[in-house]
Short mmCIF file of C-alpha atoms and ligand atoms in Angstrom, two decimals:
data_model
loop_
_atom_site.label_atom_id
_atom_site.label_comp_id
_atom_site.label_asym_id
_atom_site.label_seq_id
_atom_site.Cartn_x
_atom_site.Cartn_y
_atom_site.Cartn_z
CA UNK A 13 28.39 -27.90 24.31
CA UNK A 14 27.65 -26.28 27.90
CA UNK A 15 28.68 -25.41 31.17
CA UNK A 16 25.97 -27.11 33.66
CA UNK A 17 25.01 -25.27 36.72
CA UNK A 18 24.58 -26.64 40.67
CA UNK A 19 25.07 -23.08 41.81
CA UNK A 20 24.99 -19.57 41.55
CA UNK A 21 28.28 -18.70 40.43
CA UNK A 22 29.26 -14.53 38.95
CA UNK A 23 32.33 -14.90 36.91
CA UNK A 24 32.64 -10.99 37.30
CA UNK A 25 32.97 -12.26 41.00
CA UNK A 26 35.93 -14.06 40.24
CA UNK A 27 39.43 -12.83 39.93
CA UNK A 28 41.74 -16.21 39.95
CA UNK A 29 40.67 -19.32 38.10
CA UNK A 30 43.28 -22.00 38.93
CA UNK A 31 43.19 -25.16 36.71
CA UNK A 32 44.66 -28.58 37.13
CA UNK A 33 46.04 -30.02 34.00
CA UNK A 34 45.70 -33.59 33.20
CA UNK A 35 42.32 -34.49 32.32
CA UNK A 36 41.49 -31.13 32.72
CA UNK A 37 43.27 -28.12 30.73
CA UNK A 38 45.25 -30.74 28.94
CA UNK A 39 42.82 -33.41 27.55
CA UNK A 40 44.37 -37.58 27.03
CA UNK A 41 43.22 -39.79 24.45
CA UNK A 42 42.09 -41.81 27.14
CA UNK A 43 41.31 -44.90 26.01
CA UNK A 44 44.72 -45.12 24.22
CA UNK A 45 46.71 -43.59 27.82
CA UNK A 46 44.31 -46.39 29.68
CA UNK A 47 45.79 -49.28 27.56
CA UNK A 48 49.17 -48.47 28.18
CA UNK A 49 48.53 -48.09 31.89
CA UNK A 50 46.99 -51.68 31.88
CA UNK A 51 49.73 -53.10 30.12
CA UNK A 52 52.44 -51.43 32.23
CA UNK A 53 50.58 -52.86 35.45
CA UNK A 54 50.81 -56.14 34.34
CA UNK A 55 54.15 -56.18 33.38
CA UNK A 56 54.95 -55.22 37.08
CA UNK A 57 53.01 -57.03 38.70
CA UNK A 58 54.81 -60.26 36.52
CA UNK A 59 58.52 -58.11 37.45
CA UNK A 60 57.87 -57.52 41.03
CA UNK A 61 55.18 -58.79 42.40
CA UNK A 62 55.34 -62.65 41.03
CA UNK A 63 52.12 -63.09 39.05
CA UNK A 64 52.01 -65.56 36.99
CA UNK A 65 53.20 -64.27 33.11
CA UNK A 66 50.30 -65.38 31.45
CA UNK A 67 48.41 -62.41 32.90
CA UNK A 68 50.21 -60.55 30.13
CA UNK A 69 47.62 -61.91 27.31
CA UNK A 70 45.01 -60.11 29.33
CA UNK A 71 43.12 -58.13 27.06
CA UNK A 72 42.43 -54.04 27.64
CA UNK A 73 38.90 -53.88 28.64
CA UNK A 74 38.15 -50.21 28.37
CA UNK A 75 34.21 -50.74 29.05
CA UNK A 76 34.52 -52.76 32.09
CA UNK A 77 34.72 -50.12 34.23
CA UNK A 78 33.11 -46.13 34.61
CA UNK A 79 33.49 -43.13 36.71
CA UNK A 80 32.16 -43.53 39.96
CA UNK A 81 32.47 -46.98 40.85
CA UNK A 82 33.26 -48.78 43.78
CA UNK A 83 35.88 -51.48 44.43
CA UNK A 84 35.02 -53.85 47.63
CA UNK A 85 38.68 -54.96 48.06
CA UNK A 86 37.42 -57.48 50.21
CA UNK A 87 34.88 -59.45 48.30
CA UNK A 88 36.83 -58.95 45.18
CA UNK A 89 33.34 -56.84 43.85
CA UNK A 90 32.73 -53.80 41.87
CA UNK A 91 29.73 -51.76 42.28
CA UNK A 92 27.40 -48.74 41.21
CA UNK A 93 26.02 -46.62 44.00
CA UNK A 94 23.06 -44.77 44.09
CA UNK A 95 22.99 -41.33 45.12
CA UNK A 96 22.16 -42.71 48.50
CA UNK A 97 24.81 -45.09 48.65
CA UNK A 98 22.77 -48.27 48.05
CA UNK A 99 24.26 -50.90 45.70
CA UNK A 100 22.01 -50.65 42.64
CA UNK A 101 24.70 -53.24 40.14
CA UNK A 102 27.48 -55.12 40.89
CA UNK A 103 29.73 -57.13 39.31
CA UNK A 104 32.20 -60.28 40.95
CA UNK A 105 35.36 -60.79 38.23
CA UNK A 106 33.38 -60.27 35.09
CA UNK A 107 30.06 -61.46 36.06
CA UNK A 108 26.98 -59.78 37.52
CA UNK A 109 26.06 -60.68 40.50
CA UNK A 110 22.48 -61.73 41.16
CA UNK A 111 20.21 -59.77 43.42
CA UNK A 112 19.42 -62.50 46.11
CA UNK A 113 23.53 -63.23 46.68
CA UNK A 114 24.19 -59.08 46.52
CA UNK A 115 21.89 -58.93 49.32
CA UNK A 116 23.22 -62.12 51.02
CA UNK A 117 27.19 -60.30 50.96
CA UNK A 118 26.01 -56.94 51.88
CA UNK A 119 23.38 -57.10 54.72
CA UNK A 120 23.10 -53.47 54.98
CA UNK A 121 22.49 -52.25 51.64
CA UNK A 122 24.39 -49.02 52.36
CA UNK A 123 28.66 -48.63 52.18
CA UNK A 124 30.67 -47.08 54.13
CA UNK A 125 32.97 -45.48 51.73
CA UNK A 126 35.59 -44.19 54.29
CA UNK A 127 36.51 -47.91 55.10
CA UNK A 128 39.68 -48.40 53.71
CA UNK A 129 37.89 -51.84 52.56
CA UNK A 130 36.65 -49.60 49.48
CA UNK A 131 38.00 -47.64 46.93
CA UNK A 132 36.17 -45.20 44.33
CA UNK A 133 36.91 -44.42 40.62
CA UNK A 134 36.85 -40.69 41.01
CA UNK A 135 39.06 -40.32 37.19
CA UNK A 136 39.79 -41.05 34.74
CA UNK A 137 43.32 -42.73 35.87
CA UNK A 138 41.73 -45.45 37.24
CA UNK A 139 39.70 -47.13 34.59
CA UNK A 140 42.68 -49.28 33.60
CA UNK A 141 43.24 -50.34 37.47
CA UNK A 142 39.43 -50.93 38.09
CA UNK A 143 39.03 -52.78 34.55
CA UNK A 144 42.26 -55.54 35.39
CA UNK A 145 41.16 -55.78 38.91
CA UNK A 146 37.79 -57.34 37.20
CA UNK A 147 39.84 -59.35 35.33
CA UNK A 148 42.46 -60.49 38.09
CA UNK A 149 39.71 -61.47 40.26
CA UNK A 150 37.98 -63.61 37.88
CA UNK A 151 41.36 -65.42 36.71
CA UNK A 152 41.72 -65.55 41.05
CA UNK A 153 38.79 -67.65 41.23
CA UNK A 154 39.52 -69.98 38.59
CA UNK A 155 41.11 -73.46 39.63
CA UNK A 156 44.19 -72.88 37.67
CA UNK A 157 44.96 -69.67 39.29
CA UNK A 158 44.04 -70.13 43.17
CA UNK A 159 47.46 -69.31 44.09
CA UNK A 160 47.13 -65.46 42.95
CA UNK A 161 46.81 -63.16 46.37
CA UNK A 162 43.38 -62.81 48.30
CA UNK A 163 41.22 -59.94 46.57
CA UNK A 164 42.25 -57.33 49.08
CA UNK A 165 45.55 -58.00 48.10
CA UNK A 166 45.29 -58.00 44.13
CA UNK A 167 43.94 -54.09 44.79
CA UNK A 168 47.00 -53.24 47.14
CA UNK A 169 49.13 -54.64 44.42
CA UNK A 170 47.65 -53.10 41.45
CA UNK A 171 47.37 -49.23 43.49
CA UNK A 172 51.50 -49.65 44.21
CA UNK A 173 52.34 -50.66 40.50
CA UNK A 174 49.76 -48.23 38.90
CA UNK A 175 51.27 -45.72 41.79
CA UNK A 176 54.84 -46.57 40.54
CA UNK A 177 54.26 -46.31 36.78
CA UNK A 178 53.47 -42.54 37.35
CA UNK A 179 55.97 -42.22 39.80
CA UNK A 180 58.76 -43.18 37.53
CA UNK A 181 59.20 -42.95 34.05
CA UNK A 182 57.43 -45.58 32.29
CA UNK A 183 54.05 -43.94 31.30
CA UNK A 184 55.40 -40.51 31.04
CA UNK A 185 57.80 -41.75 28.73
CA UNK A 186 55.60 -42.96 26.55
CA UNK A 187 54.00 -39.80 26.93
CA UNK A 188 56.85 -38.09 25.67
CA UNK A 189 57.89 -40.14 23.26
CA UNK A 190 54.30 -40.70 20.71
CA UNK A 191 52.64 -37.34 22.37
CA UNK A 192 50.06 -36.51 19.65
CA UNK A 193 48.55 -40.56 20.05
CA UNK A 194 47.78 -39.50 23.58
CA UNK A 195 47.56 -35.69 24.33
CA UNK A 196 44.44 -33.67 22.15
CA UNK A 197 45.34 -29.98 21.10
CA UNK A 198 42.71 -28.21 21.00
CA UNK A 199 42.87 -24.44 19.87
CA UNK A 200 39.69 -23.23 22.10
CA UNK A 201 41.41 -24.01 24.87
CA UNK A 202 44.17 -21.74 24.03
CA UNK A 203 41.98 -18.93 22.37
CA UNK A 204 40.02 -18.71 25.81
CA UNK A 205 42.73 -18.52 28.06
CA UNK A 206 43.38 -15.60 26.13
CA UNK A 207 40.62 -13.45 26.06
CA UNK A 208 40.09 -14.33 30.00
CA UNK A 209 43.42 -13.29 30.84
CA UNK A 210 42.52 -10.15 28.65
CA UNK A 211 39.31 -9.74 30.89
CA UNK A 212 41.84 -9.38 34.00
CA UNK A 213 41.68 -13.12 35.22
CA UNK A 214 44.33 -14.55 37.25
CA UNK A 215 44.96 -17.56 35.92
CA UNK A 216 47.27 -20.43 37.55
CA UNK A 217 48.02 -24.00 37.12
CA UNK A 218 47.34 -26.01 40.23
CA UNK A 219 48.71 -29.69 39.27
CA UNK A 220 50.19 -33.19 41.03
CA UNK A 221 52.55 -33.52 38.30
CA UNK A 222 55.79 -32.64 38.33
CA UNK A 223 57.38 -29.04 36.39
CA UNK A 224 59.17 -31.25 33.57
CA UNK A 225 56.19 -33.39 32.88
CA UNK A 226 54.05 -30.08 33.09
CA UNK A 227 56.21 -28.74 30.77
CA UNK A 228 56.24 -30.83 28.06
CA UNK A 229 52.55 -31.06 28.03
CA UNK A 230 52.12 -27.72 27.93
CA UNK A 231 54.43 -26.95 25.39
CA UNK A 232 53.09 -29.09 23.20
CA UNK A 233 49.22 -28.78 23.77
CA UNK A 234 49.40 -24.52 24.46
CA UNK A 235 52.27 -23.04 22.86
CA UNK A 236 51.67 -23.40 19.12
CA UNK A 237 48.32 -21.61 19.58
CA UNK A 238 49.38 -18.21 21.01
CA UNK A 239 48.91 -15.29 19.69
CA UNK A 240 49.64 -12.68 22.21
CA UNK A 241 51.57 -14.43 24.60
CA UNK A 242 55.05 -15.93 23.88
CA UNK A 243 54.72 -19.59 26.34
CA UNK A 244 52.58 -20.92 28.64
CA UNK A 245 54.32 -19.62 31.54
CA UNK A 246 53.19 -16.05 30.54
CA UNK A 247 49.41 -17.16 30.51
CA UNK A 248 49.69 -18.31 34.14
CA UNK A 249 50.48 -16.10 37.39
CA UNK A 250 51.80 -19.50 39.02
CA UNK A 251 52.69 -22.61 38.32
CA UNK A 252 52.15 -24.89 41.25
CA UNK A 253 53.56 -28.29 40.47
CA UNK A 254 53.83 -31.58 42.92
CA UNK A 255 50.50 -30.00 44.64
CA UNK A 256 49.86 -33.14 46.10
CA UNK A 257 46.21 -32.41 46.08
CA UNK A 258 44.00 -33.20 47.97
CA UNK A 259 46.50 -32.80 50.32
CA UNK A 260 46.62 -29.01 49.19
CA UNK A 261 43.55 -28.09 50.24
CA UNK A 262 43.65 -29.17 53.84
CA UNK A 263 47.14 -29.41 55.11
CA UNK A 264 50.06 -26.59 55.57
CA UNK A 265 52.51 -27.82 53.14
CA UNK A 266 55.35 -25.35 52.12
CA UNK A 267 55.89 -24.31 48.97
CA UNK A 268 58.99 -24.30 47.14
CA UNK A 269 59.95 -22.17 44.49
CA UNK A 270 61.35 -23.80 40.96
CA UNK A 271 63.99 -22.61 38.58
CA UNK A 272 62.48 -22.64 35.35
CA UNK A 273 66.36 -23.25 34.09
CA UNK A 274 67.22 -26.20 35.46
CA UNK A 275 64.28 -27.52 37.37
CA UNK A 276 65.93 -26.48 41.03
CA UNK A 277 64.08 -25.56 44.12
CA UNK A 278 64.62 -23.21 47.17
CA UNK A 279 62.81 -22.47 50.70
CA UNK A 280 60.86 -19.12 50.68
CA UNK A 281 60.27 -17.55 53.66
CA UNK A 282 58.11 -14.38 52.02
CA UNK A 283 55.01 -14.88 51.20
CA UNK A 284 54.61 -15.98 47.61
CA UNK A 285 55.24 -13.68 44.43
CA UNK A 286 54.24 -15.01 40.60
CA UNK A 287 56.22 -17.30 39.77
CA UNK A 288 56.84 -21.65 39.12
CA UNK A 289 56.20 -23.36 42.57
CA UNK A 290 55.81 -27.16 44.10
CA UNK A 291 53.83 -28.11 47.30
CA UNK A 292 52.29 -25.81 49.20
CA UNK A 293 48.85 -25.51 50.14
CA UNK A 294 45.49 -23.26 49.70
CA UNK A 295 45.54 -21.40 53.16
CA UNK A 296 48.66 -19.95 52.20
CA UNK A 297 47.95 -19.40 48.70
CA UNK A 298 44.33 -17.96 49.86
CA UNK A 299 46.58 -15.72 52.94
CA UNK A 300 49.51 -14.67 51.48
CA UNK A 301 47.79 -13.14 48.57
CA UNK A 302 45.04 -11.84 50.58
CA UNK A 303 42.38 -13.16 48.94
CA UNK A 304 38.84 -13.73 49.47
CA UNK A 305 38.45 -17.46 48.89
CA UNK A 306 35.42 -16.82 47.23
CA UNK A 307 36.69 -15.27 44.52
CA UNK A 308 38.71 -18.24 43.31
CA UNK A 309 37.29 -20.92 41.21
CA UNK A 310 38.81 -24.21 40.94
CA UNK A 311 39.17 -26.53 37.90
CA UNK A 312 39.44 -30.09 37.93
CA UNK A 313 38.15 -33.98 36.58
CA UNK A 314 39.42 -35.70 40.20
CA UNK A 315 36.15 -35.90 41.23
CA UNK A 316 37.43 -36.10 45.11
CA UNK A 317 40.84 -34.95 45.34
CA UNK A 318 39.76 -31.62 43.35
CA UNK A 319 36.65 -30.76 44.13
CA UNK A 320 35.02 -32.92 46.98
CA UNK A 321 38.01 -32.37 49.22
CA UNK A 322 38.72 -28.89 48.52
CA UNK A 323 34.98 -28.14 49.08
CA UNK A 324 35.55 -29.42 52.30
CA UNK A 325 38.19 -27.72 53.88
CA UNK A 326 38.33 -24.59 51.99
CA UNK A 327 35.62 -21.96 50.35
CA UNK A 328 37.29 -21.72 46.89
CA UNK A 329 34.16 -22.15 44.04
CA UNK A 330 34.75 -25.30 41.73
CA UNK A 331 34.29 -26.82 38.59
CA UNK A 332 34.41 -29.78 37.00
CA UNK A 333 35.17 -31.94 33.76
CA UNK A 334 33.16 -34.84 33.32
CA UNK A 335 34.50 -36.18 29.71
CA UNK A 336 31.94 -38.85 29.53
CA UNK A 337 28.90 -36.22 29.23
CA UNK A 338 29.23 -35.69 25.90
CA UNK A 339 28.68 -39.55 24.88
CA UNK A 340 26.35 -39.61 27.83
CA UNK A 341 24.40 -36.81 26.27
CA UNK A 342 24.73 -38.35 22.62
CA UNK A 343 23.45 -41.95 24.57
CA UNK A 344 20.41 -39.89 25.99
CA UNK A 345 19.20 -38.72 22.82
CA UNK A 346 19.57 -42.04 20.74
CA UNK A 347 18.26 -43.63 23.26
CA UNK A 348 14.76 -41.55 23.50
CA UNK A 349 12.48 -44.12 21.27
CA UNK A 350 13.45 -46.36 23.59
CA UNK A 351 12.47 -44.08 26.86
CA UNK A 352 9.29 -43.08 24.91
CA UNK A 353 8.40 -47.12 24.25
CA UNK A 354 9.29 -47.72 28.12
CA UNK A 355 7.06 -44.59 29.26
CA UNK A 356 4.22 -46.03 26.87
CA UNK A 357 4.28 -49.46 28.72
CA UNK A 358 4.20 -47.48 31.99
CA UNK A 359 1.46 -46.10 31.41
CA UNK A 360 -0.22 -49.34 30.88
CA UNK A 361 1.41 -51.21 33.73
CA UNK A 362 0.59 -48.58 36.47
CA UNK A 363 -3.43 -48.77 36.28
CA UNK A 364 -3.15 -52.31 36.40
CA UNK A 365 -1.00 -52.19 39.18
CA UNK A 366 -3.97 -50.41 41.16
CA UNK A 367 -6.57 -52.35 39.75
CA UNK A 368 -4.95 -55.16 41.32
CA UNK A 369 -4.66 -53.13 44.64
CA UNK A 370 -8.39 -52.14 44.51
CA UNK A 371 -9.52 -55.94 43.75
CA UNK A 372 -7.59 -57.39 46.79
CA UNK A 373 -8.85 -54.57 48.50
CA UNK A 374 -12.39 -55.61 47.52
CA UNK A 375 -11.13 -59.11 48.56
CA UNK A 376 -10.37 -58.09 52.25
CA UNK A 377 -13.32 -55.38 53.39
CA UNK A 378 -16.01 -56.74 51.15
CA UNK A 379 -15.51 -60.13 50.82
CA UNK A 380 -15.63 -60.13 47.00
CA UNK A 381 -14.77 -63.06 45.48
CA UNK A 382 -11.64 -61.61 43.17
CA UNK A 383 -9.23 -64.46 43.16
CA UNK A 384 -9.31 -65.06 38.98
CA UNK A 385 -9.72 -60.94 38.14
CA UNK A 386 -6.45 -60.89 40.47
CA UNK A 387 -4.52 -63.37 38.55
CA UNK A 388 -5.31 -62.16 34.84
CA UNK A 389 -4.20 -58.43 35.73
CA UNK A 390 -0.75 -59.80 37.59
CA UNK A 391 -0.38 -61.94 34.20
CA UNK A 392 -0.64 -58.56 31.98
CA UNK A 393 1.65 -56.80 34.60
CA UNK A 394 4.20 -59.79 34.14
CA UNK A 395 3.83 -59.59 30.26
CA UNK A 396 4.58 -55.93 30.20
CA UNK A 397 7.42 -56.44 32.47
CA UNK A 398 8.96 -59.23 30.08
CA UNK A 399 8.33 -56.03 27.26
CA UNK A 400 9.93 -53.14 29.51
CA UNK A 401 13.07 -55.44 30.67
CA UNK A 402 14.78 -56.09 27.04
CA UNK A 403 14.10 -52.05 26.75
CA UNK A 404 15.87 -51.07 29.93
CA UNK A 405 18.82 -53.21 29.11
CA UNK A 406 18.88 -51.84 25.81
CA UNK A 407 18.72 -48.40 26.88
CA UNK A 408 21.83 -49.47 29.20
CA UNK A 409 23.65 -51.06 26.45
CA UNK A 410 24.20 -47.80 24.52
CA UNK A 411 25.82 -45.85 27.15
CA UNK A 412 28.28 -48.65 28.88
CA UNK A 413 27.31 -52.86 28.09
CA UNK A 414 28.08 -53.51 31.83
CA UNK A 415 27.38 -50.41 33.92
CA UNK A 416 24.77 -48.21 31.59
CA UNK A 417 24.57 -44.57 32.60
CA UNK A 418 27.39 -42.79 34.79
CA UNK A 419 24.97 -40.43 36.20
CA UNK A 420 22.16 -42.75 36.74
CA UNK A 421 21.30 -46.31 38.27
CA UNK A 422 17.79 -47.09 37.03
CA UNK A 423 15.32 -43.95 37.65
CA UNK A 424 18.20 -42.79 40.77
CA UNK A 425 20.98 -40.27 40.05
CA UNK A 426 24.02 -42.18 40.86
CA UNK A 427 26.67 -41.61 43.46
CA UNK A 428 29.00 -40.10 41.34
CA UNK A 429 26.22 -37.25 39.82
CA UNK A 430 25.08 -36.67 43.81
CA UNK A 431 28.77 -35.90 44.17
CA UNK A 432 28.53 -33.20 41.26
CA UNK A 433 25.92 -32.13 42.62
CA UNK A 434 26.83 -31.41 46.09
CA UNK A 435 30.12 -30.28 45.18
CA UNK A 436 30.91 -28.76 42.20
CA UNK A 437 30.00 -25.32 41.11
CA UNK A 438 29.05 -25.89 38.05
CA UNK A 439 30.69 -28.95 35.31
CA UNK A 440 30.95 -29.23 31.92
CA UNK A 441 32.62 -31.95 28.96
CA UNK A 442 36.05 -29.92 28.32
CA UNK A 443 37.46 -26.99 29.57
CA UNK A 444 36.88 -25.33 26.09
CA UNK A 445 33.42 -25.81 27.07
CA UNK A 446 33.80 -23.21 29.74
CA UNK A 447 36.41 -21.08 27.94
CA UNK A 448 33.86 -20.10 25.15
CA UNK A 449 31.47 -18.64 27.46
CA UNK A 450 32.18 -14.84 28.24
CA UNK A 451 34.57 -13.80 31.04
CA UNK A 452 31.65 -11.68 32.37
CA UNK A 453 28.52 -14.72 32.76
CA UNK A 454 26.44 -14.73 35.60
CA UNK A 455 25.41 -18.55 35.83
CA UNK A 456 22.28 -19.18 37.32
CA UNK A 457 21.24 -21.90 38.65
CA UNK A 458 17.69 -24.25 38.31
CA UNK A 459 14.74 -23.52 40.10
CA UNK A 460 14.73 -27.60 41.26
CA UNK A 461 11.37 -28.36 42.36
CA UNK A 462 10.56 -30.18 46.17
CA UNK A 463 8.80 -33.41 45.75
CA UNK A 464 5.80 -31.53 47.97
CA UNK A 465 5.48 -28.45 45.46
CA UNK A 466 2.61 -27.66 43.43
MG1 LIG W 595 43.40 -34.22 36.61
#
């Protein structure tokens, strides 16, 4: 596999690379973490919120929901963006909603994501929670279940238990307790930590979780694969747990420093020296160690809270991991008969399309009398439309059977791959992905041509 390139970006350039670990230098099983995550939100929302207990026999819906996604809290709806922000799919409970009504809810086609009316799938965390909304809305709107709590309300409640089952011990626990059925080891990872830290790379963890949970991820998914280091804690300059990113990046945050030992924290009033930290925040990070913030490079999978954030507020470089590219890439290559079938019956449907232009043309400056020609070239173009339709949805149907592509809607890029775009560095599948790749590559980036150029 391989690292993708928006920009420029001289690894001999860069002295730190600072990763953040879940989802990122530690990979999840995620479909297995999501189930658990689902069924821990509904039993709390049956303990403490009062939903009804037959919500518990909801099943775990893994495909209802992608990357990238939008919630409308208010209208109980789901939808896929284009890279514009127009709604290009969307879904109310589990069913699609038709073109005419989408139109009818949202006047002007575009969203306003900073309303605090929406909320975005930006990782992989929040399949489960965007998945059992679906569900929750649709059991909402039937007769038996009216009394469940307006849509806006079902979101709230579903953010504070998914909130609280991270917070406190439940998933982690789990976690803990059957780690290889949800955490991957994977020895690349390991192996190219190495050799960068070999090629005089700073490297430091930059995580929200906390040091314990760090910990026993790390010891589990890092340690057995050293070689020339004796733990994980020698491989990183700092440890910066509890970031509270994206917080990080923009606000002044202190940092704390941790005792390995026993987990305990003091004030530092020097500027910060290797070590295990929480909090704290990039300006100081970026100040105190006198560095030029272009000479860090960030790693992360929170689409927003790692890289669209940071790139906001502070000049680090980023990267990110997009898991789903490698079965998006596998999807785009089983899927090319199909592209080449739909290209073939474009190529028939387009000259008709202008034949039908030029004979109403005709119709208008000439007079001609083209009412019949007019009708039997609409009737091909509807006949190759019934073809190309069953193709499209096919072509769909073997990356997600609801939402298709993740970086696509239709010929568009979606939201979510305009967000790469614009923001990340470069992105890849894993982080091994980037870890094989010499400490020393220059990565280039596209020529992309203009619409206008020859
Ligand atoms: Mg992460």
């Amino acid at each position: 596999m391989n690292v993708y390139v928006n920009r420029t970006l001289n690894l001999k350039r860069i002295n730190y690379i600072g990763f953040d670990m879940d989802h990122t230098l530690v990979r999840y099983h995620t479909k297995e973490f999501e189930r658990v995550a689902h069924q821990l939100m509904l039993e709390k929302l049956v303990k403490t919120k009062d939903y009804p207990e037959a919500i518990l026999n909801l099943p775990f819906e893994f495909d209802r929901a992608i990357r990238g996604l939008v919630i409308d809290k208010t209208h109980g709806n789901v939808l896929k963006l284009s890279r514009h922000g127009a709604i290009r799919l969307s879904y109310h409970g589990l069913n699609p909603i038709d073109y005419k009504l989408q139109k009818k809810i949202y006047k002007s086609t575009y969203v306003d994501l900073s309303s605090p009316n929406y909320d975005t799938v930006d990782t992989n965390f929040s399949i489960a929670f965007a998945s059992l909304y679906s569900q929750l809305v649709e059991l909402k709107d039937s007769t038996e279940y009216q009394s469940l709590p307006d849509y806006y309300q079902i979101a709230q409640d579903l953010i504070s238990v998914l909130d609280e089952a991270h917070r406190d011990d439940s998933l982690k626990s789990i976690v803990r307790n059957n780690i290889e059925k949800y955490i991957i080891k994977d020895e690349d990872t390991v192996r190219g930590l190495e050799r960068f830290k070999k090629h005089g790379k700073k490297l430091f963890l930059l995580t929200n979780a906390d040091y314990f949970y760090t910990k026993t991820l790390l010891d589990y998914a890092i340690n057995p694969f050293l070689k020339e280091h004796k733990s994980w804690e020698d491989l990183f300059i700092f440890v910066i747990t509890f970031a509270q990113k994206p917080r990080f990046f923009y606000d002044n945050l202190r940092f704390l420093k941790i005792n390995p030992k026993d987990g305990s924290m003091t004030n530092i009033s020097t500027p910060i020296s290797p070590g295990i930290y929480q909090g704290g925040s990039a300006s100081a990070f970026t100040n105190d160690l006198n560095l030029d913030p272009s000479e860090i490079l960030y790693i992360g999978d929170h689409i927003y809270g790692d890289i669209v954030r940071l790139k906001k507020d502070c000049a680090w470089r980023t990267a990110l991991v997009v898991e789903e590219l490698e079965h998006e890439i596998e999807s785009a290559i089983k899927t090319k008969p199909i592209a080449e079938k739909i290209q073939k019956l474009m190529e028939q449907k387009i000259p008709l399309e202008i034949k039908v232009d030029q004979l109403i043309s005709e119709q208008i400056e000439k007079n001609a009398k083209n009412k019949e020609a007019v009708e039997k070239t609409l009737q091909k173009i509807s006949q190759l439309d019934a073809e190309i339709r069953p193709l499209i949805k096919e072509q769909d149907k073997a990356y997600n059977p609801y939402w298709g592509e993740i970086m696509r809607t239709g010929i568009e890029e979606s939201f979510f791959a305009y967000q790469i775009e614009r923001y990340a560095c470069i992105y890849m599948s894993k982080i091994s992905d980037f870890l094989n790749v010499s400490p020393r590559t220059y990565f280039r980036a596209f020529y992309r041509k203009l619409p206008h150029e020859p």
